[in-house]
mmCIF file of C-alpha atoms in Angstrom:
data_model
loop_
_atom_site.group_PDB
_atom_site.id
_atom_site.type_symbol
_atom_site.label_atom_id
_atom_site.label_comp_id
_atom_site.label_asym_id
_atom_site.label_seq_id
_atom_site.Cartn_x
_atom_site.Cartn_y
_atom_site.Cartn_z
ATOM 1 C CA UNK A 1 8.886 -2.576 -24.244
ATOM 2 C CA UNK A 2 7.170 -5.146 -26.456
ATOM 3 C CA UNK A 3 3.620 -3.900 -26.983
ATOM 4 C CA UNK A 4 2.600 -7.257 -28.495
ATOM 5 C CA UNK A 5 2.834 -8.749 -25.035
ATOM 6 C CA UNK A 6 -0.420 -9.308 -23.128
ATOM 7 C CA UNK A 7 -1.132 -6.525 -20.610
ATOM 8 C CA UNK A 8 -0.151 -8.532 -17.543
ATOM 9 C CA UNK A 9 3.222 -9.518 -19.011
ATOM 10 C CA UNK A 10 3.767 -5.909 -20.037
ATOM 11 C CA UNK A 11 3.176 -4.908 -16.425
ATOM 12 C CA UNK A 12 5.793 -7.424 -15.301
ATOM 13 C CA UNK A 13 8.293 -6.097 -17.815
ATOM 14 C CA UNK A 14 7.605 -2.506 -16.728
ATOM 15 C CA UNK A 15 8.520 -2.999 -13.066
ATOM 16 C CA UNK A 16 12.213 -2.036 -13.276
ATOM 17 C CA UNK A 17 11.242 1.289 -14.876
ATOM 18 C CA UNK A 18 8.482 1.774 -12.305
ATOM 19 C CA UNK A 19 10.910 1.264 -9.431
ATOM 20 C CA UNK A 20 13.388 3.688 -10.987
ATOM 21 C CA UNK A 21 10.709 6.328 -11.541
ATOM 22 C CA UNK A 22 8.989 6.110 -8.156
ATOM 23 C CA UNK A 23 11.796 5.203 -5.768
ATOM 24 C CA UNK A 24 12.960 8.699 -4.825
ATOM 25 C CA UNK A 25 9.425 10.093 -4.703
ATOM 26 C CA UNK A 26 8.151 7.292 -2.464
ATOM 27 C CA UNK A 27 11.039 7.767 -0.072
ATOM 28 C CA UNK A 28 10.281 11.503 0.085
ATOM 29 C CA UNK A 29 6.572 10.846 0.724
ATOM 30 C CA UNK A 30 7.399 8.456 3.566
ATOM 31 C CA UNK A 31 9.740 11.037 5.105
ATOM 32 C CA UNK A 32 7.066 13.748 4.860
ATOM 33 C CA UNK A 33 4.538 11.559 6.656
ATOM 34 C CA UNK A 34 6.923 11.189 9.591
ATOM 35 C CA UNK A 35 7.282 14.943 9.935
ATOM 36 C CA UNK A 36 4.306 14.421 12.263
ATOM 37 C CA UNK A 37 6.422 13.272 15.197
ATOM 38 C CA UNK A 38 3.389 12.072 17.131
ATOM 39 C CA UNK A 39 3.434 8.990 14.903
ATOM 40 C CA UNK A 40 6.816 8.034 16.314
ATOM 41 C CA UNK A 41 5.427 7.944 19.853
ATOM 42 C CA UNK A 42 3.165 5.013 18.977
ATOM 43 C CA UNK A 43 4.331 1.523 19.905
ATOM 44 C CA UNK A 44 1.785 -0.453 17.899
ATOM 45 C CA UNK A 45 0.701 -0.636 14.261
ATOM 46 C CA UNK A 46 -2.183 -2.476 12.625
ATOM 47 C CA UNK A 47 -2.042 -3.158 8.885
ATOM 48 C CA UNK A 48 -4.992 -3.997 6.683
ATOM 49 C CA UNK A 49 -6.012 -4.304 3.053
ATOM 50 C CA UNK A 50 -8.120 -6.458 0.735
ATOM 51 C CA UNK A 51 -6.921 -8.813 -1.997
ATOM 52 C CA UNK A 52 -3.458 -7.836 -3.215
ATOM 53 C CA UNK A 53 -3.450 -4.964 -0.740
ATOM 54 C CA UNK A 54 -3.917 -7.402 2.140
ATOM 55 C CA UNK A 55 -0.846 -9.232 0.873
ATOM 56 C CA UNK A 56 1.058 -5.908 0.778
ATOM 57 C CA UNK A 57 -0.184 -5.199 4.307
ATOM 58 C CA UNK A 58 1.281 -8.511 5.494
ATOM 59 C CA UNK A 59 4.616 -7.589 3.897
ATOM 60 C CA UNK A 60 4.418 -4.180 5.581
ATOM 61 C CA UNK A 61 3.879 -5.731 9.004
ATOM 62 C CA UNK A 62 6.780 -8.111 8.412
ATOM 63 C CA UNK A 63 9.141 -5.305 7.399
ATOM 64 C CA UNK A 64 8.170 -3.166 10.384
ATOM 65 C CA UNK A 65 8.844 -6.095 12.703
ATOM 66 C CA UNK A 66 12.363 -6.288 11.288
ATOM 67 C CA UNK A 67 13.208 -2.599 11.260
ATOM 68 C CA UNK A 68 11.404 -1.243 14.327
ATOM 69 C CA UNK A 69 10.692 -2.231 17.925
ATOM 70 C CA UNK A 70 6.957 -1.839 17.400
ATOM 71 C CA UNK A 71 4.271 -4.462 17.856
ATOM 72 C CA UNK A 72 2.813 -5.000 14.402
ATOM 73 C CA UNK A 73 -0.191 -7.080 13.408
ATOM 74 C CA UNK A 74 -2.082 -7.558 10.168
ATOM 75 C CA UNK A 75 -5.853 -7.934 10.370
ATOM 76 C CA UNK A 76 -8.556 -8.385 7.790
ATOM 77 C CA UNK A 77 -10.540 -5.305 6.881
ATOM 78 C CA UNK A 78 -13.914 -6.852 7.686
ATOM 79 C CA UNK A 79 -12.762 -7.644 11.225
ATOM 80 C CA UNK A 80 -11.622 -4.062 11.730
ATOM 81 C CA UNK A 81 -14.646 -2.555 10.021
ATOM 82 C CA UNK A 82 -17.413 -4.607 11.626
ATOM 83 C CA UNK A 83 -16.220 -7.027 14.324
ATOM 84 C CA UNK A 84 -13.256 -5.778 16.407
ATOM 85 C CA UNK A 85 -13.765 -3.485 19.370
ATOM 86 C CA UNK A 86 -11.720 -0.654 17.859
ATOM 87 C CA UNK A 87 -11.635 1.264 21.133
ATOM 88 C CA UNK A 88 -8.961 -1.042 22.514
ATOM 89 C CA UNK A 89 -6.632 0.100 19.715
ATOM 90 C CA UNK A 90 -7.211 3.826 20.068
ATOM 91 C CA UNK A 91 -6.202 4.653 23.645
ATOM 92 C CA UNK A 92 -3.891 3.638 26.466
ATOM 93 C CA UNK A 93 -0.776 1.518 26.145
ATOM 94 C CA UNK A 94 -2.217 -0.437 23.219
ATOM 95 C CA UNK A 95 -2.906 2.695 21.155
ATOM 96 C CA UNK A 96 -2.030 1.881 17.545
ATOM 97 C CA UNK A 97 -2.049 3.553 14.168
ATOM 98 C CA UNK A 98 -4.047 1.764 11.497
ATOM 99 C CA UNK A 99 -2.307 1.519 8.125
ATOM 100 C CA UNK A 100 -5.024 0.851 5.534
ATOM 101 C CA UNK A 101 -3.864 0.090 1.986
ATOM 102 C CA UNK A 102 -6.064 0.507 -1.086
ATOM 103 C CA UNK A 103 -4.463 1.639 -4.338
ATOM 104 C CA UNK A 104 -7.802 2.495 -5.947
ATOM 105 C CA UNK A 105 -9.069 4.084 -2.736
ATOM 106 C CA UNK A 106 -12.581 2.804 -3.414
ATOM 107 C CA UNK A 107 -12.583 -0.457 -1.433
ATOM 108 C CA UNK A 108 -15.478 -0.064 0.983
ATOM 109 C CA UNK A 109 -14.242 -2.184 3.891
ATOM 110 C CA UNK A 110 -10.912 -0.323 4.010
ATOM 111 C CA UNK A 111 -12.723 3.006 4.160
ATOM 112 C CA UNK A 112 -14.936 1.697 6.965
ATOM 113 C CA UNK A 113 -11.941 0.434 8.966
ATOM 114 C CA UNK A 114 -10.244 3.833 8.723
ATOM 115 C CA UNK A 115 -13.450 5.648 9.657
ATOM 116 C CA UNK A 116 -14.009 3.433 12.705
ATOM 117 C CA UNK A 117 -10.553 4.329 14.004
ATOM 118 C CA UNK A 118 -11.132 8.044 13.481
ATOM 119 C CA UNK A 119 -14.538 7.746 15.193
ATOM 120 C CA UNK A 120 -12.675 7.016 18.405
ATOM 121 C CA UNK A 121 -9.993 9.674 17.853
ATOM 122 C CA UNK A 122 -7.416 7.132 16.760
ATOM 123 C CA UNK A 123 -4.684 7.472 14.150
ATOM 124 C CA UNK A 124 -5.503 6.147 10.683
ATOM 125 C CA UNK A 125 -3.046 6.282 7.778
ATOM 126 C CA UNK A 126 -4.714 5.924 4.371
ATOM 127 C CA UNK A 127 -2.234 4.477 1.856
ATOM 128 C CA UNK A 128 -3.799 5.070 -1.549
ATOM 129 C CA UNK A 129 -3.253 6.315 -5.050
ATOM 130 C CA UNK A 130 -6.545 8.216 -5.045
ATOM 131 C CA UNK A 131 -6.547 11.061 -2.538
ATOM 132 C CA UNK A 132 -10.147 12.083 -3.305
ATOM 133 C CA UNK A 133 -11.542 8.585 -2.736
ATOM 134 C CA UNK A 134 -13.454 7.294 0.275
ATOM 135 C CA UNK A 135 -10.228 5.723 1.558
ATOM 136 C CA UNK A 136 -8.223 8.872 0.880
ATOM 137 C CA UNK A 137 -10.745 10.919 2.849
ATOM 138 C CA UNK A 138 -11.152 8.356 5.631
ATOM 139 C CA UNK A 139 -7.871 8.657 7.511
ATOM 140 C CA UNK A 140 -6.196 11.181 9.739
ATOM 141 C CA UNK A 141 -3.065 10.901 7.557
ATOM 142 C CA UNK A 142 -2.560 10.265 3.847
ATOM 143 C CA UNK A 143 0.308 8.438 2.148
ATOM 144 C CA UNK A 144 0.096 8.803 -1.616
ATOM 145 C CA UNK A 145 1.075 5.769 -3.732
ATOM 146 C CA UNK A 146 -0.194 7.097 -7.071
ATOM 147 C CA UNK A 147 1.771 5.739 -10.042
ATOM 148 C CA UNK A 148 1.538 6.330 -13.826
ATOM 149 C CA UNK A 149 -1.437 4.626 -15.453
ATOM 150 C CA UNK A 150 -0.995 1.478 -17.520
ATOM 151 C CA UNK A 151 -3.204 -0.949 -19.517
ATOM 152 C CA UNK A 152 -5.406 -2.996 -17.198
ATOM 153 C CA UNK A 153 -4.367 -6.411 -15.912
ATOM 154 C CA UNK A 154 -4.690 -8.141 -12.528
ATOM 155 C CA UNK A 155 -2.560 -5.873 -10.380
ATOM 156 C CA UNK A 156 1.185 -6.247 -10.729
ATOM 157 C CA UNK A 157 2.293 -2.608 -10.874
ATOM 158 C CA UNK A 158 -0.106 -1.570 -8.115
ATOM 159 C CA UNK A 159 1.070 -4.390 -5.849
ATOM 160 C CA UNK A 160 4.769 -3.712 -6.457
ATOM 161 C CA UNK A 161 4.163 -0.008 -5.793
ATOM 162 C CA UNK A 162 2.468 -0.834 -2.498
ATOM 163 C CA UNK A 163 5.380 -3.045 -1.419
ATOM 164 C CA UNK A 164 7.896 -0.389 -2.485
ATOM 165 C CA UNK A 165 6.106 2.165 -0.315
ATOM 166 C CA UNK A 166 5.905 -0.239 2.644
ATOM 167 C CA UNK A 167 9.656 -0.813 2.297
ATOM 168 C CA UNK A 168 10.472 2.902 2.369
ATOM 169 C CA UNK A 169 8.038 3.562 5.207
ATOM 170 C CA UNK A 170 9.484 0.780 7.365
ATOM 171 C CA UNK A 171 13.060 1.949 6.739
ATOM 172 C CA UNK A 172 12.190 5.588 7.494
ATOM 173 C CA UNK A 173 10.212 4.679 10.610
ATOM 174 C CA UNK A 174 12.928 2.395 11.961
ATOM 175 C CA UNK A 175 15.610 4.990 11.344
ATOM 176 C CA UNK A 176 13.525 7.726 12.988
ATOM 177 C CA UNK A 177 12.888 5.561 16.083
ATOM 178 C CA UNK A 178 16.558 4.685 16.341
ATOM 179 C CA UNK A 179 16.024 0.946 15.910
ATOM 180 C CA UNK A 180 17.534 0.825 12.425
ATOM 181 C CA UNK A 181 21.086 2.242 12.468
ATOM 182 C CA UNK A 182 21.735 4.944 9.836
ATOM 183 C CA UNK A 183 24.317 2.797 8.060
ATOM 184 C CA UNK A 184 21.785 -0.052 7.754
ATOM 185 C CA UNK A 185 19.109 2.315 6.469
ATOM 186 C CA UNK A 186 21.597 3.688 3.944
ATOM 187 C CA UNK A 187 22.516 0.182 2.763
ATOM 188 C CA UNK A 188 18.856 -0.709 2.288
ATOM 189 C CA UNK A 189 18.151 2.458 0.311
ATOM 190 C CA UNK A 190 21.219 1.839 -1.839
ATOM 191 C CA UNK A 191 19.996 -1.693 -2.545
ATOM 192 C CA UNK A 192 16.535 -0.421 -3.535
ATOM 193 C CA UNK A 193 18.145 2.214 -5.741
ATOM 194 C CA UNK A 194 20.224 -0.465 -7.483
ATOM 195 C CA UNK A 195 17.255 -2.809 -7.963
ATOM 196 C CA UNK A 196 16.058 -1.534 -11.389
ATOM 197 C CA UNK A 197 19.421 -2.283 -13.015
ATOM 198 C CA UNK A 198 19.625 -5.650 -11.260
ATOM 199 C CA UNK A 199 16.153 -6.579 -12.520
ATOM 200 C CA UNK A 200 16.779 -5.348 -16.059
ATOM 201 C CA UNK A 201 19.784 -7.621 -16.321
ATOM 202 C CA UNK A 202 17.842 -10.580 -14.913
ATOM 203 C CA UNK A 203 14.599 -10.021 -16.850
ATOM 204 C CA UNK A 204 15.388 -11.860 -20.131
ATOM 205 C CA UNK A 205 16.281 -15.081 -18.313
ATOM 206 C CA UNK A 206 13.400 -14.683 -15.874
ATOM 207 C CA UNK A 207 10.836 -14.327 -18.685
ATOM 208 C CA UNK A 208 12.342 -17.128 -20.764
ATOM 209 C CA UNK A 209 12.234 -19.525 -17.815
ATOM 210 C CA UNK A 210 8.707 -18.381 -16.905
ATOM 211 C CA UNK A 211 7.456 -19.243 -20.397
ATOM 212 C CA UNK A 212 9.131 -22.644 -20.268
ATOM 213 C CA UNK A 213 7.596 -23.365 -16.863
ATOM 214 C CA UNK A 214 4.154 -22.277 -18.075
ATOM 215 C CA UNK A 215 4.286 -24.796 -20.932
ATOM 216 C CA UNK A 216 5.160 -27.507 -18.414
ATOM 217 C CA UNK A 217 2.194 -26.473 -16.239
ATOM 218 C CA UNK A 218 -0.367 -25.939 -19.004
ATOM 219 C CA UNK A 219 -2.437 -28.983 -17.989
ATOM 220 C CA UNK A 220 -2.203 -28.416 -14.218
ATOM 221 C CA UNK A 221 -5.568 -28.440 -12.478
ATOM 222 C CA UNK A 222 -4.598 -26.716 -9.230
ATOM 223 C CA UNK A 223 -1.705 -24.690 -7.887
ATOM 224 C CA UNK A 224 0.087 -24.280 -4.579
ATOM 225 C CA UNK A 225 2.720 -21.692 -3.638
ATOM 226 C CA UNK A 226 5.049 -22.317 -0.715
ATOM 227 C CA UNK A 227 7.528 -20.095 1.090
ATOM 228 C CA UNK A 228 8.825 -19.058 4.500
ATOM 229 C CA UNK A 229 9.249 -15.635 6.062
ATOM 230 C CA UNK A 230 8.485 -12.789 3.681
ATOM 231 C CA UNK A 231 8.519 -15.251 0.777
ATOM 232 C CA UNK A 232 5.265 -16.731 2.084
ATOM 233 C CA UNK A 233 3.544 -13.479 1.173
ATOM 234 C CA UNK A 234 4.986 -13.627 -2.343
ATOM 235 C CA UNK A 235 3.423 -17.073 -2.564
ATOM 236 C CA UNK A 236 0.127 -15.564 -1.409
ATOM 237 C CA UNK A 237 0.392 -13.066 -4.285
ATOM 238 C CA UNK A 238 1.048 -15.925 -6.719
ATOM 239 C CA UNK A 239 -2.093 -17.682 -5.488
ATOM 240 C CA UNK A 240 -4.115 -14.516 -6.112
ATOM 241 C CA UNK A 241 -2.818 -14.154 -9.680
ATOM 242 C CA UNK A 242 -3.761 -17.733 -10.581
ATOM 243 C CA UNK A 243 -7.292 -17.198 -9.281
ATOM 244 C CA UNK A 244 -7.649 -13.910 -11.181
ATOM 245 C CA UNK A 245 -6.246 -15.202 -14.469
ATOM 246 C CA UNK A 246 -7.059 -18.907 -14.710
ATOM 247 C CA UNK A 247 -9.813 -19.286 -12.126
ATOM 248 C CA UNK A 248 -8.144 -22.558 -11.071
ATOM 249 C CA UNK A 249 -8.005 -23.715 -7.431
ATOM 250 C CA UNK A 250 -4.931 -22.211 -5.783
ATOM 251 C CA UNK A 251 -3.467 -22.070 -2.285
ATOM 252 C CA UNK A 252 -0.559 -20.529 -0.397
ATOM 253 C CA UNK A 253 1.208 -22.308 2.432
ATOM 254 C CA UNK A 254 4.327 -21.817 4.519
ATOM 255 C CA UNK A 255 7.193 -24.217 4.079
ATOM 256 C CA UNK A 256 6.514 -26.190 7.253
ATOM 257 C CA UNK A 257 2.729 -26.351 7.207
ATOM 258 C CA UNK A 258 2.861 -27.918 3.730
ATOM 259 C CA UNK A 259 3.972 -31.129 5.421
ATOM 260 C CA UNK A 260 0.975 -30.897 7.751
ATOM 261 C CA UNK A 261 -1.723 -30.052 5.180
ATOM 262 C CA UNK A 262 -1.096 -29.756 1.408
ATOM 263 C CA UNK A 263 1.078 -32.866 1.544
ATOM 264 C CA UNK A 264 -2.154 -34.873 1.722
ATOM 265 C CA UNK A 265 -3.668 -33.511 -1.501
ATOM 266 C CA UNK A 266 -5.128 -36.498 -3.346
ATOM 267 C CA UNK A 267 -4.744 -35.204 -6.905
ATOM 268 C CA UNK A 268 -0.981 -35.373 -7.484
ATOM 269 C CA UNK A 269 -0.195 -35.361 -11.212
ATOM 270 C CA UNK A 270 -2.476 -32.365 -11.737
ATOM 271 C CA UNK A 271 -1.004 -30.352 -8.859
ATOM 272 C CA UNK A 272 1.548 -27.626 -9.546
ATOM 273 C CA UNK A 273 3.820 -27.074 -6.540
ATOM 274 C CA UNK A 274 5.863 -23.872 -6.569
ATOM 275 C CA UNK A 275 8.503 -23.407 -3.856
ATOM 276 C CA UNK A 276 10.027 -19.985 -3.251
ATOM 277 C CA UNK A 277 13.463 -20.688 -1.840
ATOM 278 C CA UNK A 278 16.643 -18.676 -1.475
ATOM 279 C CA UNK A 279 19.988 -18.724 0.275
ATOM 280 C CA UNK A 280 21.478 -21.584 2.242
ATOM 281 C CA UNK A 281 19.842 -21.311 5.692
ATOM 282 C CA UNK A 282 17.755 -23.860 7.568
ATOM 283 C CA UNK A 283 14.559 -22.840 5.770
ATOM 284 C CA UNK A 284 16.121 -23.457 2.365
ATOM 285 C CA UNK A 285 17.258 -26.903 3.494
ATOM 286 C CA UNK A 286 13.706 -27.694 4.603
ATOM 287 C CA UNK A 287 12.449 -26.454 1.227
ATOM 288 C CA UNK A 288 14.867 -28.814 -0.523
ATOM 289 C CA UNK A 289 13.269 -31.642 1.453
ATOM 290 C CA UNK A 290 9.872 -30.397 0.332
ATOM 291 C CA UNK A 291 10.936 -30.292 -3.322
ATOM 292 C CA UNK A 292 12.284 -33.844 -3.052
ATOM 293 C CA UNK A 293 9.101 -35.237 -1.505
ATOM 294 C CA UNK A 294 6.797 -33.348 -3.869
ATOM 295 C CA UNK A 295 8.719 -34.626 -6.902
ATOM 296 C CA UNK A 296 8.761 -38.196 -5.567
ATOM 297 C CA UNK A 297 4.990 -38.045 -5.052
ATOM 298 C CA UNK A 298 4.401 -37.084 -8.694
ATOM 299 C CA UNK A 299 3.564 -33.408 -8.410
ATOM 300 C CA UNK A 300 4.648 -30.957 -11.081
ATOM 301 C CA UNK A 301 7.231 -29.034 -9.125
ATOM 302 C CA UNK A 302 9.105 -25.819 -9.875
ATOM 303 C CA UNK A 303 11.057 -23.299 -7.859
ATOM 304 C CA UNK A 304 11.536 -19.547 -7.826
ATOM 305 C CA UNK A 305 15.047 -19.138 -6.511
ATOM 306 C CA UNK A 306 18.315 -17.219 -6.471
ATOM 307 C CA UNK A 307 20.228 -20.515 -6.262
ATOM 308 C CA UNK A 308 22.025 -22.188 -9.168
ATOM 309 C CA UNK A 309 22.491 -25.565 -7.459
ATOM 310 C CA UNK A 310 18.889 -26.804 -7.744
ATOM 311 C CA UNK A 311 19.601 -28.322 -11.147
ATOM 312 C CA UNK A 312 17.362 -31.351 -10.583
ATOM 313 C CA UNK A 313 14.251 -29.143 -10.545
ATOM 314 C CA UNK A 314 12.725 -26.712 -13.069
ATOM 315 C CA UNK A 315 13.603 -23.227 -11.796
ATOM 316 C CA UNK A 316 12.844 -19.613 -12.511
ATOM 317 C CA UNK A 317 15.900 -17.699 -11.381
ATOM 318 C CA UNK A 318 15.770 -14.338 -9.679
ATOM 319 C CA UNK A 319 18.885 -12.279 -8.884
ATOM 320 C CA UNK A 320 20.740 -12.721 -5.618
ATOM 321 C CA UNK A 321 19.939 -9.555 -3.666
ATOM 322 C CA UNK A 322 22.221 -7.546 -1.429
ATOM 323 C CA UNK A 323 19.388 -7.384 1.124
ATOM 324 C CA UNK A 324 17.103 -10.427 1.457
ATOM 325 C CA UNK A 325 14.319 -8.281 2.937
ATOM 326 C CA UNK A 326 13.850 -6.895 -0.592
ATOM 327 C CA UNK A 327 12.689 -10.269 -1.933
ATOM 328 C CA UNK A 328 9.009 -9.137 -1.857
ATOM 329 C CA UNK A 329 9.951 -6.578 -4.543
ATOM 330 C CA UNK A 330 11.303 -9.301 -6.847
ATOM 331 C CA UNK A 331 9.611 -12.667 -6.208
ATOM 332 C CA UNK A 332 6.160 -11.555 -7.425
ATOM 333 C CA UNK A 333 7.480 -10.941 -10.958
ATOM 334 C CA UNK A 334 8.009 -14.567 -12.081
ATOM 335 C CA UNK A 335 4.740 -15.570 -10.390
ATOM 336 C CA UNK A 336 2.820 -12.921 -12.332
ATOM 337 C CA UNK A 337 4.685 -13.890 -15.519
ATOM 338 C CA UNK A 338 3.630 -17.528 -15.068
ATOM 339 C CA UNK A 339 0.002 -16.526 -14.507
ATOM 340 C CA UNK A 340 0.045 -14.277 -17.575
ATOM 341 C CA UNK A 341 1.581 -16.934 -19.813
ATOM 342 C CA UNK A 342 -0.829 -19.637 -18.628
ATOM 343 C CA UNK A 343 -3.749 -17.265 -19.169
ATOM 344 C CA UNK A 344 -2.677 -16.843 -22.803
ATOM 345 C CA UNK A 345 -1.998 -20.550 -23.347
ATOM 346 C CA UNK A 346 -5.459 -21.458 -22.048
ATOM 347 C CA UNK A 347 -7.309 -18.607 -23.742
ATOM 348 C CA UNK A 348 -8.729 -17.325 -20.456
ATOM 349 C CA UNK A 349 -9.978 -13.833 -19.643
ATOM 350 C CA UNK A 350 -8.871 -11.808 -16.640
ATOM 351 C CA UNK A 351 -11.433 -12.056 -13.853
ATOM 352 C CA UNK A 352 -13.554 -14.290 -16.133
ATOM 353 C CA UNK A 353 -14.301 -11.190 -18.218
ATOM 354 C CA UNK A 354 -16.979 -10.246 -15.662
ATOM 355 C CA UNK A 355 -19.407 -12.321 -17.747
ATOM 356 C CA UNK A 356 -21.979 -15.017 -17.022
ATOM 357 C CA UNK A 357 -21.959 -16.064 -13.341
ATOM 358 C CA UNK A 358 -19.225 -13.483 -12.718
ATOM 359 C CA UNK A 359 -21.171 -10.545 -14.198
ATOM 360 C CA UNK A 360 -22.037 -9.049 -10.764
ATOM 361 C CA UNK A 361 -18.348 -8.167 -10.265
ATOM 362 C CA UNK A 362 -18.228 -5.805 -13.277
ATOM 363 C CA UNK A 363 -16.760 -2.444 -12.385
ATOM 364 C CA UNK A 364 -15.632 -3.811 -9.001
ATOM 365 C CA UNK A 365 -19.265 -3.593 -7.917
ATOM 366 C CA UNK A 366 -18.898 -6.237 -5.194
ATOM 367 C CA UNK A 367 -15.937 -4.631 -3.420
ATOM 368 C CA UNK A 368 -15.838 -0.908 -4.204
ATOM 369 C CA UNK A 369 -18.002 2.189 -3.860
ATOM 370 C CA UNK A 370 -20.464 0.402 -1.603
ATOM 371 C CA UNK A 371 -22.619 1.794 1.153
ATOM 372 C CA UNK A 372 -20.567 2.732 4.212
ATOM 373 C CA UNK A 373 -21.980 0.745 7.158
ATOM 374 C CA UNK A 374 -20.456 1.216 10.587
ATOM 375 C CA UNK A 375 -21.480 -0.655 13.755
ATOM 376 C CA UNK A 376 -23.355 1.436 16.289
#
């Protein structure tokens, strides 16, 4: 590993090793959770998180929808903590387990959401890397996503670890419920096991193309990330990294709604349009249309793709995966690499250095370790 790299780029480069190190352990932890067979009797799951963890929660819900027959929804933590009538999720036919994700375990709204569910004798699964935290103590079940420490940067390793755990949990749950055939579960696990080597081979090209794209985008004033299916959530992660590194306006949009909304952005030459596109299905054809129109309009366009035929557009290439549902484990890497490189080119500080107008956020003071407030 090149220790001259900025911390965020070092996190990107470390992901293949992280996947190799944690893969077997995360699978084992997911299997141990499901030793409580009462979980398998539930027909509904609610996912929640904040920031990157909300993005991971959306991926989790999407994976469970593919691998199980359960009704899965993703809700914001403040709705679950303060607004929703939690009782409708804790009994009867709609009884659901809440899956609350917080790597640090100190995010106050996640702890409150878990506590509200337990108040009404519901099932609450705390997914955290800090078992002694308010989140770790707030659930009826604990799923440990602790990973080796690393120099600070806007979360790349923590996010990838969360998605890796959601992948294993969804596969294990689907297999245990009988909705994911054993041979399909085995193929998915084999693909995850092979991913570190696949990424190591792809990483030099991925980083080289990310640096080239960053130079092209150095003067961009705002950023948009577009994808369909699970790739939309990767775009959401890319939006978050731009906000945390550059502080520039950023948005995420699905590949169809772009034509309804972001298409009408007035500032064109200063807009960076990233399209996450893969394969040859109908969605990819629609995304080709999007790339064409965005380029014609004068936007700075680029794609994150496993395709080699998009030669008319600047691309960051990711490997073609044996299982497309594993894209959320790969697509975030070039997006984080772009954010890191742009941060260096512009001389910015992560999270504005928690200085000046942003000083109140120092030490995560605005989101973590707050007073627990539950509705009466």
